Coordinates of C-alpha atoms in Angstrom, one line a residue:
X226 CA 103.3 127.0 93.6
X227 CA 105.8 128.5 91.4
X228 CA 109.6 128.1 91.7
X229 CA 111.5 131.5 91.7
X230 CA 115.2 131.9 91.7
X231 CA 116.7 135.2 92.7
X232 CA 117.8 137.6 90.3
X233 CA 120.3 139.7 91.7
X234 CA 120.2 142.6 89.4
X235 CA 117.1 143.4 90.5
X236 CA 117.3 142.6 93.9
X237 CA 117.3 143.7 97.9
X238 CA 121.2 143.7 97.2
X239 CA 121.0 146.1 94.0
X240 CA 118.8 148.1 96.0
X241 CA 121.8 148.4 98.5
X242 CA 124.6 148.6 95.2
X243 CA 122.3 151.8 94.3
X244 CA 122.5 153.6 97.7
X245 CA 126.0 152.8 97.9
X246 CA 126.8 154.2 94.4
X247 CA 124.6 157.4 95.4
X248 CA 126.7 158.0 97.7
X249 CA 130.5 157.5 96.5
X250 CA 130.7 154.5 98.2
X251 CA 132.5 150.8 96.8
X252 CA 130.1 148.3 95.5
X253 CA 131.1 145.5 93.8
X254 CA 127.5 144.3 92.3
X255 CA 125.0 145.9 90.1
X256 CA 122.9 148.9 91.1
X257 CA 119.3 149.0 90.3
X258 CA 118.5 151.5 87.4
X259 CA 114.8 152.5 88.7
X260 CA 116.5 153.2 92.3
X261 CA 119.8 155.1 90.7
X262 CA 117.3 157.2 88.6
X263 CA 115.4 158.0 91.7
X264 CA 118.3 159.2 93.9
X265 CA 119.8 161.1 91.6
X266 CA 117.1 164.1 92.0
X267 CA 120.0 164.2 95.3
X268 CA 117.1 164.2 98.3
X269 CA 117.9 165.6 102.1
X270 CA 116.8 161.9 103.0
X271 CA 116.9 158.7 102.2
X272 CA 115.0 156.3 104.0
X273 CA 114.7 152.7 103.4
X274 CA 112.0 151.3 105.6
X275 CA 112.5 147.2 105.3
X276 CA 109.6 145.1 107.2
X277 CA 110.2 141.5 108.3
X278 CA 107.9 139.4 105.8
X279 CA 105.8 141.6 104.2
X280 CA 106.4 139.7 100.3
X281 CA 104.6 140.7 97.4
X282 CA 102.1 137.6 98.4
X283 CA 101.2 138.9 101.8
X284 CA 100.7 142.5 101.1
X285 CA 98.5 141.5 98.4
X286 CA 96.3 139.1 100.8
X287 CA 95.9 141.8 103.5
X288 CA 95.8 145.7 102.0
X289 CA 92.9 146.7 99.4
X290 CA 94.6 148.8 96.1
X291 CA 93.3 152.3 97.6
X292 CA 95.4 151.7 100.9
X293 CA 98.7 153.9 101.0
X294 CA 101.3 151.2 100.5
X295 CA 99.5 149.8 97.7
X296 CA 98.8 153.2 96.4
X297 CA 102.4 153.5 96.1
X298 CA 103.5 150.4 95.0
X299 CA 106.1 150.1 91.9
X300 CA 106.4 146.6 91.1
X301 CA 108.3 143.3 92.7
X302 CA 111.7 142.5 92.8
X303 CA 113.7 139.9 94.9
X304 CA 115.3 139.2 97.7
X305 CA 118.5 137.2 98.5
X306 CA 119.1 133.1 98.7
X307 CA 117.8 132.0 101.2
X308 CA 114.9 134.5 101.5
X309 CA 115.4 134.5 105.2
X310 CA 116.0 137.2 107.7
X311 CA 119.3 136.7 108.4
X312 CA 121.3 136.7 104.8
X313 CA 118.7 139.7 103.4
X314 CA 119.3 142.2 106.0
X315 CA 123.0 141.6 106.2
X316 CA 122.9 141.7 102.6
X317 CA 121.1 145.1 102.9
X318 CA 123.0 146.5 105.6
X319 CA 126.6 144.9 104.2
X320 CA 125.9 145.4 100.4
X321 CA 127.2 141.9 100.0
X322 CA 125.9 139.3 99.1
X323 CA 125.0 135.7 101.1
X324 CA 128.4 133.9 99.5
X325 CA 130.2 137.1 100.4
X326 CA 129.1 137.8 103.8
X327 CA 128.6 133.8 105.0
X328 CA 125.6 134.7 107.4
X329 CA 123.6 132.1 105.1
X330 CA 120.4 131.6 107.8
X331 CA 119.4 131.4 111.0
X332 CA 122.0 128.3 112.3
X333 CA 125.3 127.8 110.7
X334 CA 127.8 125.2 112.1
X335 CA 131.6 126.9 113.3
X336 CA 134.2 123.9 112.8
X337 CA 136.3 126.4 115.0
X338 CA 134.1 125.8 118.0
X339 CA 132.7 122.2 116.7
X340 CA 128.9 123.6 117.3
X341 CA 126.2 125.0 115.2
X342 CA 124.9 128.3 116.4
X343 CA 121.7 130.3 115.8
X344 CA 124.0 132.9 114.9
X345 CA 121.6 136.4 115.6
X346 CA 121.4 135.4 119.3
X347 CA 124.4 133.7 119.6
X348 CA 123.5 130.7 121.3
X349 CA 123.8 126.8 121.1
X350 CA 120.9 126.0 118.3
X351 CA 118.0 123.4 120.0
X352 CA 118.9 124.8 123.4
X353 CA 117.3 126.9 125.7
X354 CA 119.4 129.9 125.2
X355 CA 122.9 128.8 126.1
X356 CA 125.4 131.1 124.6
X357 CA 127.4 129.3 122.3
X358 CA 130.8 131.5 123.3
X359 CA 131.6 134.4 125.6
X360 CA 132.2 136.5 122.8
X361 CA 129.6 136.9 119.3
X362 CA 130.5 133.8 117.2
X363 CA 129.3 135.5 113.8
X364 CA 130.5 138.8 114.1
X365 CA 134.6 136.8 115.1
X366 CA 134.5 134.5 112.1
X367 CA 132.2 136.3 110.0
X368 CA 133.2 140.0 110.6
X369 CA 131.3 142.3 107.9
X370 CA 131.7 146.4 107.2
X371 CA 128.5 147.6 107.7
X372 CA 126.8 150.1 104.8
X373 CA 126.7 152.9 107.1
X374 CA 130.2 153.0 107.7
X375 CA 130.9 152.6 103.9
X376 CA 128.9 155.6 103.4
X377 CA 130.0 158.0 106.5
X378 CA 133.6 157.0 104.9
X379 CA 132.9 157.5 101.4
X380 CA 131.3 160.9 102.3
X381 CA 133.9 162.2 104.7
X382 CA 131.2 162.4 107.5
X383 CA 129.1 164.8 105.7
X384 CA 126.3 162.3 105.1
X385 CA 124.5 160.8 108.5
X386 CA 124.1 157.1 108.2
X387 CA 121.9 155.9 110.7
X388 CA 120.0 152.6 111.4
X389 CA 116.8 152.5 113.2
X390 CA 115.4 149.4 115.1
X391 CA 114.1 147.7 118.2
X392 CA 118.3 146.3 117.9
X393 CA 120.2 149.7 117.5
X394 CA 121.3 152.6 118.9
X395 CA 118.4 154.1 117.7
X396 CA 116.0 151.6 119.6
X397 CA 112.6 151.5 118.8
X398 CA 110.4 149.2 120.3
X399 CA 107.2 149.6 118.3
X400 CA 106.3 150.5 114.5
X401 CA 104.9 154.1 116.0
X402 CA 108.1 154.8 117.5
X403 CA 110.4 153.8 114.2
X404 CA 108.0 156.0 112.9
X405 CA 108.9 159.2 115.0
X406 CA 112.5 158.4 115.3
X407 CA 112.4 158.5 111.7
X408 CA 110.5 161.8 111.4
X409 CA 112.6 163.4 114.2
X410 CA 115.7 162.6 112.3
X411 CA 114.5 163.9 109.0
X412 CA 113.7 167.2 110.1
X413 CA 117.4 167.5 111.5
X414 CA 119.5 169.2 109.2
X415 CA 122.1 167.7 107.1
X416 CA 122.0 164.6 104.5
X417 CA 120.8 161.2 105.4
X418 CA 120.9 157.4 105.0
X419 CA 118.1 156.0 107.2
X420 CA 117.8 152.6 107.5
X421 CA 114.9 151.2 109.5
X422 CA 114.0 147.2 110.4
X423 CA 110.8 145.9 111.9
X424 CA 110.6 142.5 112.7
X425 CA 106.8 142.1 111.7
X426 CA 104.5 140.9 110.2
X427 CA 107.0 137.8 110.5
X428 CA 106.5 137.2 114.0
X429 CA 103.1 136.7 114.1
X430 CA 102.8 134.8 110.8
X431 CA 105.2 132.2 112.2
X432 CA 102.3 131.9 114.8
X433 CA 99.3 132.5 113.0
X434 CA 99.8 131.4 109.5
X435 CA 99.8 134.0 106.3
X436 CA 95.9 133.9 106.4
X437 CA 95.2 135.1 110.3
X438 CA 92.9 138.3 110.9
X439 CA 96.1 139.5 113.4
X440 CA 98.4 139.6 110.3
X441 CA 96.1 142.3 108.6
X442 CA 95.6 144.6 111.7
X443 CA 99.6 144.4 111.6
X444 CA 99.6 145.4 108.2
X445 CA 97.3 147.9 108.5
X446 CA 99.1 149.3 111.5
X447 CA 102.4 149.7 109.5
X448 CA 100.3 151.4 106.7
X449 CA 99.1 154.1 108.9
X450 CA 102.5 154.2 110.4
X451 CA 104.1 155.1 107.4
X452 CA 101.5 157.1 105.3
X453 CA 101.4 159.2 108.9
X454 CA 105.2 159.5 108.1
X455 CA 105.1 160.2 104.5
X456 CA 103.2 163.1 105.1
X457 CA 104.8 164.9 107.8
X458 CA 108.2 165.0 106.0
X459 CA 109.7 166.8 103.0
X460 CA 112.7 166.5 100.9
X461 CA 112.8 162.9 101.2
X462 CA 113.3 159.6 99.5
X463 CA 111.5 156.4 100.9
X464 CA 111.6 152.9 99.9
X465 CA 109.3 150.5 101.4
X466 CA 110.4 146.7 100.9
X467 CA 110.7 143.7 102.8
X468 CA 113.1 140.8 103.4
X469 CA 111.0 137.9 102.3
X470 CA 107.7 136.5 102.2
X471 CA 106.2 133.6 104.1
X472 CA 104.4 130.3 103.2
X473 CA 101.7 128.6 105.6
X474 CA 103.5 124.9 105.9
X475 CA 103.0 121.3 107.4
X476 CA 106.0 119.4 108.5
X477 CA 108.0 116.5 108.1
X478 CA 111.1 115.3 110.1
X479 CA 113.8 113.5 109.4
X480 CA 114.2 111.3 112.8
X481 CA 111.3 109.6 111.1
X482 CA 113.5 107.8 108.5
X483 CA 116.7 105.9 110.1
X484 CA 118.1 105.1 107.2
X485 CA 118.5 108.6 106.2
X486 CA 119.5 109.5 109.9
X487 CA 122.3 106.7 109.3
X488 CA 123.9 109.0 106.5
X489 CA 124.6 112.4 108.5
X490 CA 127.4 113.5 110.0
X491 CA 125.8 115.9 112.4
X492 CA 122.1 117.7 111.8
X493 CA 121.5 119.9 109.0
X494 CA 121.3 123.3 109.4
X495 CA 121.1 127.2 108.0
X496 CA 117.1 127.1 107.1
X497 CA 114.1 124.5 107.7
X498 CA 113.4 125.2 103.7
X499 CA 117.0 125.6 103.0
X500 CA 119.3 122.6 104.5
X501 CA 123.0 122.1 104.4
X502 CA 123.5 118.4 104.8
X503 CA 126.8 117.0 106.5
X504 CA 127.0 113.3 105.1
X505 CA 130.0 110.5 106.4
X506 CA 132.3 109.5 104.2
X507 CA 131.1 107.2 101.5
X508 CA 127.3 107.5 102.1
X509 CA 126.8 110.4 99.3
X510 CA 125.4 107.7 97.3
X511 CA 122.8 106.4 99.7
X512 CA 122.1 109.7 101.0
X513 CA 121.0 110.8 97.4
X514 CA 119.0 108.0 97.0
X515 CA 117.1 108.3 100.5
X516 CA 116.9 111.8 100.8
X517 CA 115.4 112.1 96.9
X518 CA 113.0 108.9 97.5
X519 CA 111.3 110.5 101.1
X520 CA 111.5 114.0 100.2
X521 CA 112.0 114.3 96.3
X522 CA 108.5 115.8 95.8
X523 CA 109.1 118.5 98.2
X524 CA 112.5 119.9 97.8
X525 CA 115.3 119.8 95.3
X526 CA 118.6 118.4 96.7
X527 CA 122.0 120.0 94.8
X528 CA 125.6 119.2 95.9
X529 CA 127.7 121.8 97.1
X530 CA 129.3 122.2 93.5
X531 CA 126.0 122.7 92.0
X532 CA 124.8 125.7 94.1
X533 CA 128.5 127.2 93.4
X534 CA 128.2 126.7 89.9
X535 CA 124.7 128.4 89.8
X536 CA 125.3 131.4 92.0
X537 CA 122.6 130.4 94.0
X538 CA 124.2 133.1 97.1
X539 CA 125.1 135.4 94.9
X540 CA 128.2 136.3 93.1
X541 CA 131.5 137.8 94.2
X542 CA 134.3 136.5 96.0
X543 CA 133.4 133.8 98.5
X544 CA 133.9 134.1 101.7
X545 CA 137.1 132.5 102.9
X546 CA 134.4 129.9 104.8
X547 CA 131.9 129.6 102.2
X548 CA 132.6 125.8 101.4
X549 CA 132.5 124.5 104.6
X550 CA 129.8 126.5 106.1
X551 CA 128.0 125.3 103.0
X552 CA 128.1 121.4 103.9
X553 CA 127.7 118.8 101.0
X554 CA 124.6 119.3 99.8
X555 CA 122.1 122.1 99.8
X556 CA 117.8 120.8 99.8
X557 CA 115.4 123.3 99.0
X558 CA 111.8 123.8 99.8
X559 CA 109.8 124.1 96.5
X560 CA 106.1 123.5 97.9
X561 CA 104.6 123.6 101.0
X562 CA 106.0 121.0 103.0
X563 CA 108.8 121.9 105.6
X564 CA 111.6 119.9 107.1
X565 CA 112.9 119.7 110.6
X566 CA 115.4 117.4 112.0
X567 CA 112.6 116.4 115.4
X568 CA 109.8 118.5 116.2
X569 CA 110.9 121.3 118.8
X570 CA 110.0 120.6 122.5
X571 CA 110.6 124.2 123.3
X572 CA 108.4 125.5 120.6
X573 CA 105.1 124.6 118.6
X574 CA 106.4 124.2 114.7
X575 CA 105.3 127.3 112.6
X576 CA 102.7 127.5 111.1
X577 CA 104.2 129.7 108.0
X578 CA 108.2 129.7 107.3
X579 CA 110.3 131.2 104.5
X580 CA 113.8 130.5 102.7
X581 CA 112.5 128.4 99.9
X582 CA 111.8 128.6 96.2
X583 CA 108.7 129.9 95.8
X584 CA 107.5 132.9 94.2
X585 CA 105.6 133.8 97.9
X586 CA 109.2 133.5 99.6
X587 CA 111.5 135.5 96.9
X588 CA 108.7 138.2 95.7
X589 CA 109.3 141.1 97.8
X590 CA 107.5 144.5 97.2
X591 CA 109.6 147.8 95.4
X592 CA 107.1 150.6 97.3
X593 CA 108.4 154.2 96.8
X594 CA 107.0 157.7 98.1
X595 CA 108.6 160.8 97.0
X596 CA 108.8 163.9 99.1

């Protein structure tokens, strides 16, 4: 399995530098030429259609070349670090990057409230859904302004900026009815940004595995979807990506080895592939040693200097919480194997997962139609 870094020129977040430069808006990253050359033919619409875990990898398993997607596919390009759910799409809908925006996976530990929190549904992370505050944890420490805002401001209103999802105002609880809600608002007059999120095939891969016959009825579903789409409208601009691909994985846990255990300061969180590590005072050493002796073959372990040094999040000004959210050292799934602090007792483990190194996790599909 190959080891691929991001590369943030040509990335979901230059993607989102592109459509924010289209428009007039601030970005503070690189555009993507192929994109910038695209919107400036100035289309009625632009849509940007991002499904959750359909990687380069997986659409390659499941869709023969003469099906529409593939049909229409460009080339690969990369998401963010960690490929993961939660820092791509705020990347895409922020236009900043992880280090910027500090949403950096799916559990993050607030020193303000002494509790790491699986930050999308706000609640205690390992419990059964107990809210972590009475008010979103994230959004207060965190707070982000969103692309469409940038754009409606950059535009003076005159461009609609609109997000479609089973999560937004414009909620849509199936891939058929992003679909129409899509194709409703294109045939409205005016300009558009349309930005739509659908959170499969991810789901089911984390049950099935990559390989499963339900992933490719999915993935056939969403072709139809969209080609059904692409040909309805006219005037418009879409771009088809995802937010990551997915691995199939076996697990190890870290309760296993006490010695290890002995060296934390509290569990490690963000990603199962991507770990922030608290360690006690004076057991960096040991920790180094353990950590590098159990799990050495399986994922590469950098201090907290190193991932700065390397831009591993991205570049631009760090958020204000960046260091601490960021822990003392930062392991990284380069294979197969996966890492959980216990097995779950509310949940069988997956039997794919994402927000490592591989090519399979950072390889995300650039597919574009042109109306």
């Amino acid at each position: 399995m190959h080891i691929k870094y991001p590369e943030y020129d040509k990335s979901l977040l230059s993607l989102t530098s592109s459509v924010l430069k289209h428009y007039g808006a601030e970005s503070s990253h690189a555009s993507y030429p192929y994109i910038d050359d695209l919107l400036a033919r100035d289309y009625m619409n632009v849509v940007v259609m991002l499904f959750d875990g359909l990687g380069t990898r997986i659409l390659e398993k499941h869709l023969p070349e003469d099906n529409f997607l593939k049909k229409h596919f460009v080339e690969s390009f990369s998401s963010v670090f960690p490929p993961t759910t939660t820092a791509a799409t705020v990347s895409v809908e922020s236009g900043l990057s992880p280090a910027e925006h500090g949403w950096l996976g799916w559990s993050i530990y607030f020193s303000q409230i002494d509790t790491t929190v699986s930050i999308f549904p706000n609640t205690i992370s390992g419990s059964k859904g107990v809210q972590a505050a009475d008010y979103h944890v994230a959004r207060k420490f965190l707070p982000y302004k969103d692309i469409f805002t940038k754009i409606k401001e950059a535009t003076d209103n005159k461009v609609q900026a609109i997000c479609v999802s089973p999560y937004s105002a414009y909620e849509s609880k199936t891939v058929n009815q992003i679909c129409m809600t899509v194709n409703d608002l294109c045939h409205q007059p005016g300009k558009k940004y349309i930005y739509t999120y659908w959170p499969q095939p991810d789901y089911d891969m984390h049950d099935k595995g990559t390989k499963h016959s339900r992933i490719r009825k999915c993935i056939e579903k969403i072709n139809d979807e969209v080609e059904a789409l692409c040909s309805s409208v006219e005037n418009t601009l879409f771009v088809i990506t995802a937010d990551h691909g997915l691995v199939d994985t076996d697990w190890l846990f870290i309760s296993d080895y006490p010695d290890l255990c002995e060296c934390l300061l509290r569990n490690p969180c963000i990603e199962t592939r991507a770990l922030t590590f608290f360690i006690k005072a004076g057991k960096e050493e040991s920790f180094e040693e353990l950590f590098n002796k159990y799990f050495g073959k399986f994922y590469l372990l950098m201090t907290k200097q190193q991932v700065k040094e390397t831009h591993l999040f991205g570049k631009g000004k760090e958020h204000p919480l960046f260091d601490e959210l960021m822990g003392d050292y930062l392991a990284i799934a380069t294979g197969n194997i996966s890492l959980d602090m216990t097995p779950n007792p509310n949940h069988p483990m997956f039997k794919a997962a994402h927000a490592g190194l591989t090519s399979d996790e950072m390889e995300i599909p650039l597919i574009v139609i042109k109306k």
